[in-house]
Amino acid sequence: ETGVTQSPTHLIKTRGQQVTLRCSSQSGHNTVSWYQQALGQGPQFIFQYYREEENGRGNFPPRFSGLQFPNYSSELNVNALELDDSALYLCASTDRASTDTQYFGPGTRLTVL
Amino acid sequence: QKEVEQNSGPLSVPEGAIASLNCTYSDRGSQSFFWYRQYSGKSPELIMSIYSNGDKEDGRFTAQLNKASQYVSLLIRDSQPSDSATYLCARERDSSYKLIFGSGTRLLVRP
């Protein structure tokens, strides 16, 4: 167990809907990154939050947005869901002061119908 | 050219054998590399990190890095059926704590 938690575990939505995924980082970790993993692929970087500010973004459209809260937990929001958004969404946390190792949560499996 | 390339496999080895997993990358400036193991339906789990040229050993696992040739490998000695999983190679982008992953190599260890 990494100490990183995510909710919900599974989610089913329909095209056009909006979804919010949540992540609680490991205690003391101030950096949270979100990744999307499609079936049979490696995780792809979506964006990262450091001390409540977005700190870099991958090649994802603006309908993917996020937040980080003062306790370093984070949300990933996806608007206008598309079928291709079906994937495992992973968050990973790290404490920049001590390591560059990222610890992954269990993921949220999103299915868009 | 993909930034991190891995053979998708499956790589099939008998129990007790050495499994050799390879990864190449395109950015010569990369400094930090990671191997993650992912069981089906689960999230990636860190096995090894490596930063310097040469070998790094941890139990049955050895990571090898060659920056001149831009490859990193993972050797698993005395492979066990429980090692059957997908192994993801990743590099850190620009010391930014952002990981770029390969698509993974599926390893099957036959009893």
mmCIF file of C-alpha atoms in Angstrom:
data_model
loop_
_atom_site.group_PDB
_atom_site.id
_atom_site.type_symbol
_atom_site.label_atom_id
_atom_site.label_comp_id
_atom_site.label_asym_id
_atom_site.label_seq_id
_atom_site.Cartn_x
_atom_site.Cartn_y
_atom_site.Cartn_z
ATOM 1 C CA GLU A 1 0.000 0.000 0.000
ATOM 2 C CA THR A 2 1.306 3.437 -0.970
ATOM 3 C CA GLY A 3 -0.942 5.579 1.203
ATOM 4 C CA VAL A 4 -2.462 7.198 -1.891
ATOM 5 C CA THR A 5 -6.219 6.731 -2.137
ATOM 6 C CA GLN A 6 -8.622 7.399 -4.984
ATOM 7 C CA SER A 7 -12.381 7.495 -5.299
ATOM 8 C CA PRO A 8 -14.510 6.179 -6.731
ATOM 9 C CA THR A 9 -13.091 2.805 -7.737
ATOM 10 C CA HIS A 10 -15.314 2.430 -10.769
ATOM 11 C CA LEU A 11 -17.574 4.831 -12.609
ATOM 12 C CA ILE A 12 -19.891 4.533 -15.588
ATOM 13 C CA LYS A 13 -20.961 7.664 -17.455
ATOM 14 C CA THR A 14 -22.518 8.497 -20.799
ATOM 15 C CA ARG A 15 -21.137 10.682 -23.553
ATOM 16 C CA GLY A 16 -21.429 14.390 -22.862
ATOM 17 C CA GLN A 17 -21.604 14.032 -19.106
ATOM 18 C CA GLN A 18 -19.106 15.453 -16.613
ATOM 19 C CA VAL A 19 -17.109 13.526 -14.033
ATOM 20 C CA THR A 20 -15.007 14.351 -10.958
ATOM 21 C CA LEU A 21 -12.356 11.964 -9.681
ATOM 22 C CA ARG A 22 -10.670 12.387 -6.309
ATOM 23 C CA CYS A 23 -7.237 11.624 -4.929
ATOM 24 C CA SER A 24 -5.778 11.820 -1.439
ATOM 25 C CA SER A 25 -2.025 11.953 -1.518
ATOM 26 C CA GLN A 26 0.322 10.225 0.856
ATOM 27 C CA SER A 27 0.844 12.181 4.047
ATOM 28 C CA GLY A 28 3.422 14.947 3.538
ATOM 29 C CA HIS A 29 3.413 14.712 -0.253
ATOM 30 C CA ASN A 30 2.929 18.140 -1.824
ATOM 31 C CA THR A 31 2.907 17.121 -5.485
ATOM 32 C CA VAL A 32 0.132 15.215 -7.223
ATOM 33 C CA SER A 33 0.207 14.076 -10.833
ATOM 34 C CA TRP A 34 -2.663 12.591 -12.827
ATOM 35 C CA TYR A 35 -2.278 9.989 -15.541
ATOM 36 C CA GLN A 36 -4.649 8.344 -17.996
ATOM 37 C CA GLN A 37 -4.046 4.717 -18.905
ATOM 38 C CA ALA A 38 -5.979 3.296 -21.831
ATOM 39 C CA LEU A 39 -6.241 -0.471 -22.174
ATOM 40 C CA GLY A 40 -2.955 -1.994 -23.326
ATOM 41 C CA GLN A 41 -1.049 1.277 -23.072
ATOM 42 C CA GLY A 42 1.267 2.891 -20.581
ATOM 43 C CA PRO A 43 0.026 5.752 -18.409
ATOM 44 C CA GLN A 44 -0.041 9.158 -20.096
ATOM 45 C CA PHE A 45 0.649 12.318 -18.093
ATOM 46 C CA ILE A 46 -2.364 14.638 -17.850
ATOM 47 C CA PHE A 47 -1.192 17.355 -15.452
ATOM 48 C CA GLN A 48 0.519 17.965 -12.159
ATOM 49 C CA TYR A 49 -0.256 20.120 -9.120
ATOM 50 C CA TYR A 50 2.320 21.469 -6.735
ATOM 51 C CA ARG A 51 1.254 23.508 -3.730
ATOM 52 C CA GLU A 52 -2.213 24.129 -5.215
ATOM 53 C CA GLU A 53 -0.905 25.420 -8.562
ATOM 54 C CA GLU A 54 -0.917 23.581 -11.890
ATOM 55 C CA ASN A 55 2.686 22.753 -12.649
ATOM 56 C CA GLY A 56 2.739 21.366 -16.151
ATOM 57 C CA ARG A 57 0.293 19.720 -18.467
ATOM 58 C CA GLY A 58 0.436 16.917 -20.997
ATOM 59 C CA ASN A 59 -1.262 16.752 -24.371
ATOM 60 C CA PHE A 60 -4.847 16.803 -23.102
ATOM 61 C CA PRO A 61 -7.628 19.233 -24.077
ATOM 62 C CA PRO A 62 -8.918 21.936 -21.709
ATOM 63 C CA ARG A 63 -11.980 19.875 -20.829
ATOM 64 C CA PHE A 64 -9.575 18.028 -18.539
ATOM 65 C CA SER A 65 -9.081 20.256 -15.507
ATOM 66 C CA GLY A 66 -8.024 19.858 -11.926
ATOM 67 C CA LEU A 67 -7.623 21.283 -8.479
ATOM 68 C CA GLN A 68 -5.356 20.765 -5.518
ATOM 69 C CA PHE A 69 -6.516 21.641 -2.027
ATOM 70 C CA PRO A 70 -4.532 22.964 0.961
ATOM 71 C CA ASN A 71 -4.278 19.443 2.381
ATOM 72 C CA TYR A 72 -2.720 18.416 -0.985
ATOM 73 C CA SER A 73 -5.637 16.229 -2.017
ATOM 74 C CA SER A 74 -6.676 16.705 -5.625
ATOM 75 C CA GLU A 75 -9.524 16.433 -8.078
ATOM 76 C CA LEU A 76 -9.580 15.663 -11.788
ATOM 77 C CA ASN A 77 -12.591 16.975 -13.695
ATOM 78 C CA VAL A 78 -13.506 15.912 -17.204
ATOM 79 C CA ASN A 79 -16.266 17.724 -19.083
ATOM 80 C CA ALA A 80 -18.145 16.640 -22.208
ATOM 81 C CA LEU A 81 -17.075 13.026 -21.854
ATOM 82 C CA GLU A 82 -16.145 11.140 -25.010
ATOM 83 C CA LEU A 83 -15.990 7.396 -25.597
ATOM 84 C CA ASP A 84 -12.181 7.595 -25.804
ATOM 85 C CA ASP A 85 -12.059 8.928 -22.239
ATOM 86 C CA SER A 86 -12.739 5.387 -21.054
ATOM 87 C CA ALA A 87 -9.586 4.451 -19.177
ATOM 88 C CA LEU A 88 -7.941 3.882 -15.809
ATOM 89 C CA TYR A 89 -7.191 7.228 -14.176
ATOM 90 C CA LEU A 90 -4.239 7.182 -11.835
ATOM 91 C CA CYS A 91 -2.979 9.746 -9.423
ATOM 92 C CA ALA A 92 0.547 9.693 -8.073
ATOM 93 C CA SER A 93 2.035 11.699 -5.259
ATOM 94 C CA THR A 94 5.538 12.627 -4.233
ATOM 95 C CA ASP A 95 7.345 14.852 -1.777
ATOM 96 C CA ARG A 96 9.762 16.920 -3.859
ATOM 97 C CA ALA A 97 11.911 17.745 -0.852
ATOM 98 C CA SER A 98 12.965 14.173 -0.316
ATOM 99 C CA THR A 99 12.458 12.062 -3.412
ATOM 100 C CA ASP A 100 11.495 11.953 -7.074
ATOM 101 C CA THR A 101 9.738 8.630 -6.653
ATOM 102 C CA GLN A 102 6.044 8.779 -7.411
ATOM 103 C CA TYR A 103 3.616 6.562 -5.570
ATOM 104 C CA PHE A 104 0.463 5.567 -7.375
ATOM 105 C CA GLY A 105 -3.011 5.203 -6.007
ATOM 106 C CA PRO A 106 -5.229 2.243 -6.954
ATOM 107 C CA GLY A 107 -6.871 4.154 -9.802
ATOM 108 C CA THR A 108 -10.410 4.916 -10.922
ATOM 109 C CA ARG A 109 -11.779 2.887 -13.815
ATOM 110 C CA LEU A 110 -13.986 5.178 -15.943
ATOM 111 C CA THR A 111 -16.265 3.721 -18.586
ATOM 112 C CA VAL A 112 -18.014 6.088 -20.991
ATOM 113 C CA LEU A 113 -20.995 4.631 -22.871
ATOM 114 C CA GLN B 1 9.626 7.780 -32.712
ATOM 115 C CA LYS B 2 8.068 7.136 -29.326
ATOM 116 C CA GLU B 3 9.798 8.782 -26.382
ATOM 117 C CA VAL B 4 10.044 5.485 -24.491
ATOM 118 C CA GLU B 5 9.851 2.217 -26.398
ATOM 119 C CA GLN B 6 9.288 -1.284 -25.109
ATOM 120 C CA ASN B 7 8.525 -4.560 -26.802
ATOM 121 C CA SER B 8 4.926 -5.389 -25.925
ATOM 122 C CA GLY B 9 5.652 -9.110 -25.604
ATOM 123 C CA PRO B 10 4.533 -11.374 -24.190
ATOM 124 C CA LEU B 11 7.924 -12.505 -22.999
ATOM 125 C CA SER B 12 7.544 -16.088 -21.819
ATOM 126 C CA VAL B 13 10.168 -17.669 -19.561
ATOM 127 C CA PRO B 14 10.171 -20.853 -17.451
ATOM 128 C CA GLU B 15 10.132 -20.647 -13.691
ATOM 129 C CA GLY B 16 13.638 -20.150 -12.301
ATOM 130 C CA ALA B 17 14.997 -18.538 -15.466
ATOM 131 C CA ILE B 18 16.288 -14.997 -15.930
ATOM 132 C CA ALA B 19 13.820 -12.602 -17.544
ATOM 133 C CA SER B 20 15.358 -9.705 -19.451
ATOM 134 C CA LEU B 21 13.206 -6.663 -20.190
ATOM 135 C CA ASN B 22 14.459 -3.835 -22.364
ATOM 136 C CA CYS B 23 13.555 -0.217 -22.948
ATOM 137 C CA THR B 24 14.960 2.502 -25.201
ATOM 138 C CA TYR B 25 14.388 6.229 -24.987
ATOM 139 C CA SER B 26 14.859 9.169 -27.316
ATOM 140 C CA ASP B 27 15.805 12.101 -25.051
ATOM 141 C CA ARG B 28 19.554 12.126 -24.383
ATOM 142 C CA GLY B 29 19.001 14.569 -21.524
ATOM 143 C CA SER B 30 17.006 12.089 -19.454
ATOM 144 C CA GLN B 31 18.502 11.544 -16.022
ATOM 145 C CA SER B 32 16.035 9.449 -14.046
ATOM 146 C CA PHE B 33 14.541 6.122 -14.990
ATOM 147 C CA PHE B 34 12.057 3.860 -13.303
ATOM 148 C CA TRP B 35 10.697 0.359 -13.629
ATOM 149 C CA TYR B 36 7.144 -0.254 -12.480
ATOM 150 C CA ARG B 37 5.287 -3.556 -12.276
ATOM 151 C CA GLN B 38 1.571 -3.624 -12.997
ATOM 152 C CA TYR B 39 -0.689 -6.576 -12.381
ATOM 153 C CA SER B 40 -3.844 -6.795 -14.452
ATOM 154 C CA GLY B 41 -6.445 -4.340 -13.195
ATOM 155 C CA LYS B 42 -4.086 -2.837 -10.623
ATOM 156 C CA SER B 43 -2.011 0.333 -10.473
ATOM 157 C CA PRO B 44 1.739 0.513 -11.183
ATOM 158 C CA GLU B 45 4.063 -0.443 -8.345
ATOM 159 C CA LEU B 46 7.643 0.863 -8.255
ATOM 160 C CA ILE B 47 10.325 -1.817 -8.518
ATOM 161 C CA MET B 48 13.506 0.133 -9.156
ATOM 162 C CA SER B 49 14.817 3.583 -9.921
ATOM 163 C CA ILE B 50 18.171 4.186 -11.599
ATOM 164 C CA TYR B 51 20.035 7.381 -12.292
ATOM 165 C CA SER B 52 23.651 6.470 -13.129
ATOM 166 C CA ASN B 53 25.210 4.362 -15.837
ATOM 167 C CA GLY B 54 25.810 0.792 -14.802
ATOM 168 C CA ASP B 55 23.941 -1.763 -12.746
ATOM 169 C CA LYS B 56 21.772 -1.411 -9.684
ATOM 170 C CA GLU B 57 20.719 -4.517 -7.806
ATOM 171 C CA ASP B 58 17.846 -5.039 -5.386
ATOM 172 C CA GLY B 59 17.145 -8.615 -4.435
ATOM 173 C CA ARG B 60 16.239 -10.599 -7.547
ATOM 174 C CA PHE B 61 16.037 -7.435 -9.646
ATOM 175 C CA THR B 62 18.872 -5.683 -11.478
ATOM 176 C CA ALA B 63 18.390 -2.498 -13.445
ATOM 177 C CA GLN B 64 20.960 -1.536 -16.049
ATOM 178 C CA LEU B 65 21.366 1.914 -17.577
ATOM 179 C CA ASN B 66 23.432 2.902 -20.596
ATOM 180 C CA LYS B 67 22.962 6.584 -21.370
ATOM 181 C CA ALA B 68 25.276 6.558 -24.391
ATOM 182 C CA SER B 69 23.137 3.903 -26.071
ATOM 183 C CA GLN B 70 19.924 5.274 -24.568
ATOM 184 C CA TYR B 71 18.645 2.050 -23.130
ATOM 185 C CA VAL B 72 17.627 0.770 -19.757
ATOM 186 C CA SER B 73 16.935 -2.842 -18.885
ATOM 187 C CA LEU B 74 15.550 -4.901 -16.034
ATOM 188 C CA LEU B 75 16.750 -8.395 -15.214
ATOM 189 C CA ILE B 76 14.678 -10.647 -12.992
ATOM 190 C CA ARG B 77 16.601 -13.620 -11.643
ATOM 191 C CA ASP B 78 14.943 -16.845 -10.497
ATOM 192 C CA SER B 79 11.666 -15.793 -12.117
ATOM 193 C CA GLN B 80 8.522 -16.875 -10.289
ATOM 194 C CA PRO B 81 4.951 -17.249 -11.593
ATOM 195 C CA SER B 82 4.061 -14.331 -9.303
ATOM 196 C CA ASP B 83 6.353 -12.147 -11.435
ATOM 197 C CA SER B 84 3.886 -12.509 -14.312
ATOM 198 C CA ALA B 85 2.737 -8.952 -14.946
ATOM 199 C CA THR B 86 3.264 -5.987 -17.249
ATOM 200 C CA TYR B 87 6.514 -4.122 -16.674
ATOM 201 C CA LEU B 88 6.493 -0.415 -17.420
ATOM 202 C CA CYS B 89 9.623 1.560 -18.131
ATOM 203 C CA ALA B 90 9.466 5.304 -17.452
ATOM 204 C CA ARG B 91 11.757 8.292 -17.642
ATOM 205 C CA GLU B 92 11.346 11.561 -15.820
ATOM 206 C CA ARG B 93 10.804 14.574 -18.042
ATOM 207 C CA ASP B 94 13.293 17.396 -17.422
ATOM 208 C CA SER B 95 13.607 16.717 -13.664
ATOM 209 C CA SER B 96 10.003 17.821 -13.404
ATOM 210 C CA TYR B 97 8.549 14.877 -11.460
ATOM 211 C CA LYS B 98 6.537 14.062 -14.594
ATOM 212 C CA LEU B 99 6.885 10.542 -15.938
ATOM 213 C CA ILE B 100 6.839 9.410 -19.545
ATOM 214 C CA PHE B 101 5.984 5.738 -19.817
ATOM 215 C CA GLY B 102 6.498 3.094 -22.418
ATOM 216 C CA SER B 103 3.563 0.894 -23.332
ATOM 217 C CA GLY B 104 4.881 -1.949 -21.196
ATOM 218 C CA THR B 105 6.146 -5.491 -21.712
ATOM 219 C CA ARG B 106 3.978 -8.381 -20.608
ATOM 220 C CA LEU B 107 5.961 -11.093 -18.817
ATOM 221 C CA LEU B 108 4.653 -14.640 -18.427
ATOM 222 C CA VAL B 109 6.525 -17.012 -16.130
ATOM 223 C CA ARG B 110 5.564 -20.625 -16.841
ATOM 224 C CA PRO B 111 5.496 -23.003 -13.827
#
